[in-house]
Short mmCIF file of N, CA and C in Angstrom, two decimals:
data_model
loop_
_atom_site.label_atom_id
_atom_site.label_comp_id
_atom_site.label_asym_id
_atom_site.label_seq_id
_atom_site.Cartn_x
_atom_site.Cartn_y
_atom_site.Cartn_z
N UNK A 1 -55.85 -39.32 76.31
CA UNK A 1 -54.60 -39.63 75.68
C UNK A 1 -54.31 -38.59 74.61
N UNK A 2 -52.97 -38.51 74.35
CA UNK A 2 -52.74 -37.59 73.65
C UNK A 2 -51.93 -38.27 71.99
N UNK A 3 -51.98 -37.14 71.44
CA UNK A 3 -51.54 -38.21 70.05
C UNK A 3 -49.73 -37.46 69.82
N UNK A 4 -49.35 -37.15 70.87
CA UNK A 4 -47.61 -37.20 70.40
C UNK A 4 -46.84 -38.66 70.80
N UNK A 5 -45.92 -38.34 70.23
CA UNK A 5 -44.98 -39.65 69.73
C UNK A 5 -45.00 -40.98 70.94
N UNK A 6 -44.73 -41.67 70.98
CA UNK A 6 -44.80 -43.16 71.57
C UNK A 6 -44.01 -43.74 71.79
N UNK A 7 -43.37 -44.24 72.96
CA UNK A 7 -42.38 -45.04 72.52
C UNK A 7 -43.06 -46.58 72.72
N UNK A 8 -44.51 -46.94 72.44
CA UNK A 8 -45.06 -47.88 72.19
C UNK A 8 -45.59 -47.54 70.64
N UNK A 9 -45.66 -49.36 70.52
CA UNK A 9 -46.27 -49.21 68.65
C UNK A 9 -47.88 -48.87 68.89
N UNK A 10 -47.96 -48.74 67.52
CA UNK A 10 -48.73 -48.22 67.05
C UNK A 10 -50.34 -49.34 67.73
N UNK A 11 -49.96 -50.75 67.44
CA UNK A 11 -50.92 -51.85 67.69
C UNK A 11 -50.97 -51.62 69.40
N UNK A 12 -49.84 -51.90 70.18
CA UNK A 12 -50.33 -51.31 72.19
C UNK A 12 -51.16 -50.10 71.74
N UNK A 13 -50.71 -48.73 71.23
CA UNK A 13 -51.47 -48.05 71.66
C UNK A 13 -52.75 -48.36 71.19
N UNK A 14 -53.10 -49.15 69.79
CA UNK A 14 -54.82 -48.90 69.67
C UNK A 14 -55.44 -49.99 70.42
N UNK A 15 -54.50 -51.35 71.37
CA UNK A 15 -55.31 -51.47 72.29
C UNK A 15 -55.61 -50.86 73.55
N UNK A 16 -54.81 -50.01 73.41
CA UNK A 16 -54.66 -49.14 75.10
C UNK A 16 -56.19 -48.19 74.60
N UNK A 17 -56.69 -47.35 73.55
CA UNK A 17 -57.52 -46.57 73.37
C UNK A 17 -58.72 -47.29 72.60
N UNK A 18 -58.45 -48.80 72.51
CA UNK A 18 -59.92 -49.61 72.16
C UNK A 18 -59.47 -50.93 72.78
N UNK A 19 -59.76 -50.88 74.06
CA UNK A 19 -60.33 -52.21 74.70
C UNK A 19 -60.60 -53.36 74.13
N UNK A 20 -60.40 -54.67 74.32
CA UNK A 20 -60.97 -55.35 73.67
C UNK A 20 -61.07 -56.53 74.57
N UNK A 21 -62.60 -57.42 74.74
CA UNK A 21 -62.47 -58.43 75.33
C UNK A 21 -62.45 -58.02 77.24
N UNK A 22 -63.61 -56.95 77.13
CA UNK A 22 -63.45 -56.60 78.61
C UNK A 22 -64.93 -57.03 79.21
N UNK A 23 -65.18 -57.14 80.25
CA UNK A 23 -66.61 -57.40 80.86
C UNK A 23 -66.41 -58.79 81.64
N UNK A 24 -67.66 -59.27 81.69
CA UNK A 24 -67.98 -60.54 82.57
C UNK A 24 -68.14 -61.69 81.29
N UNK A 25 -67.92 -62.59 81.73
CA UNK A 25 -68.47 -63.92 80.82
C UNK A 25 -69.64 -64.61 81.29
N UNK A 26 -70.61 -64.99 80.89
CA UNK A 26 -72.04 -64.95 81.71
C UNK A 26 -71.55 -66.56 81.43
N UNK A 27 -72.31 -67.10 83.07
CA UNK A 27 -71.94 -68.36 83.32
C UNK A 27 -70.54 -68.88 83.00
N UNK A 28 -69.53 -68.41 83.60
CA UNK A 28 -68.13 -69.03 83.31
C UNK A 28 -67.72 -70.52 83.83
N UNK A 29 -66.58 -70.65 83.19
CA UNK A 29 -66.24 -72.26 84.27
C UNK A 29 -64.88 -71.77 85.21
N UNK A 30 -64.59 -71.25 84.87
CA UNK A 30 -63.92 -70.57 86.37
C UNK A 30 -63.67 -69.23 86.29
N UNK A 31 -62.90 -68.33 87.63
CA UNK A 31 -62.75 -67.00 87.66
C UNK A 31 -61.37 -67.44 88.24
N UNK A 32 -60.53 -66.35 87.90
CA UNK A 32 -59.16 -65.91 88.92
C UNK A 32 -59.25 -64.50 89.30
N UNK A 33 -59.11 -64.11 90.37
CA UNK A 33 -58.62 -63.10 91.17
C UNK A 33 -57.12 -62.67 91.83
N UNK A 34 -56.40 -61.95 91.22
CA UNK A 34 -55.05 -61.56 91.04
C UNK A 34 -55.23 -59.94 91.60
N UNK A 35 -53.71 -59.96 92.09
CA UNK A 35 -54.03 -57.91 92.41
C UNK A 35 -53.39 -57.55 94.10
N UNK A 36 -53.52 -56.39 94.16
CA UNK A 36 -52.88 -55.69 95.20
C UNK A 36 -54.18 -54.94 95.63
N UNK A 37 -54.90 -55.36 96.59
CA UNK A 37 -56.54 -54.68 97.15
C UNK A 37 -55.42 -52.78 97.77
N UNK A 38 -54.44 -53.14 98.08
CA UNK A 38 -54.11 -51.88 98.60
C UNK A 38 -53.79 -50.73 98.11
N UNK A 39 -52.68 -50.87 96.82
CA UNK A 39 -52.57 -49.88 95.68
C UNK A 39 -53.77 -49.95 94.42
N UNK A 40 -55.17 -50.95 94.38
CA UNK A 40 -55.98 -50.60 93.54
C UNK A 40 -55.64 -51.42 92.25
N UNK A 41 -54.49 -52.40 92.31
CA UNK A 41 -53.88 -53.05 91.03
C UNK A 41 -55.00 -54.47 91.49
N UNK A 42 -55.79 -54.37 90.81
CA UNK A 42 -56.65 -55.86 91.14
C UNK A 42 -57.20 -56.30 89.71
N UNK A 43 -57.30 -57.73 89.29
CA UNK A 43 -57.73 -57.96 87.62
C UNK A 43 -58.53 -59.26 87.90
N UNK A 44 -59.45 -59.20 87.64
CA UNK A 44 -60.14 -60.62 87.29
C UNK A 44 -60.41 -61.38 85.79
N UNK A 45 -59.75 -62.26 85.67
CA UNK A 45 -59.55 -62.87 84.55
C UNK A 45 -61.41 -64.29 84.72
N UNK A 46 -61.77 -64.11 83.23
CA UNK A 46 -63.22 -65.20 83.01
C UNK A 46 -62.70 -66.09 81.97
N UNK A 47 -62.80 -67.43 82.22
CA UNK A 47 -62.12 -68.58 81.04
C UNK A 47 -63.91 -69.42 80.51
N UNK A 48 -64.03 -69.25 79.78
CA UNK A 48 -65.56 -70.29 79.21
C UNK A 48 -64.42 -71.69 78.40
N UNK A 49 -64.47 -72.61 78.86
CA UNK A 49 -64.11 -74.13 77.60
C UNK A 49 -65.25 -74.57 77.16
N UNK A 50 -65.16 -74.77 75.68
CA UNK A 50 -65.79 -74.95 74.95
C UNK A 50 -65.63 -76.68 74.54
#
């Protein structure tokens, strides 16, 4: 990434260049699987209730 101008704020971009809340949830209570297997757009979302 480059640091000229944005037409996103300032807060998208520092989550776009620090992640947050990415990985697996060990032992979840459910998973969703969402996405396009063909263009590579695929997301799996992990929910834990507490």
């Amino acid at each position: 990434m480059t640091d000229t101008p944005s037409q996103y704020s300032t807060k998208v971009m520092d989550h776009v260049k620090n992640p947050r809340n990415v990985g697996e949830i060990e032992n979840p209570d459910g998973v969703g699987h969402v996405g396009n297997p063909v263009c590579g757009d695929i997301m799996e979302l992990y929910i834990k209730v507490k």
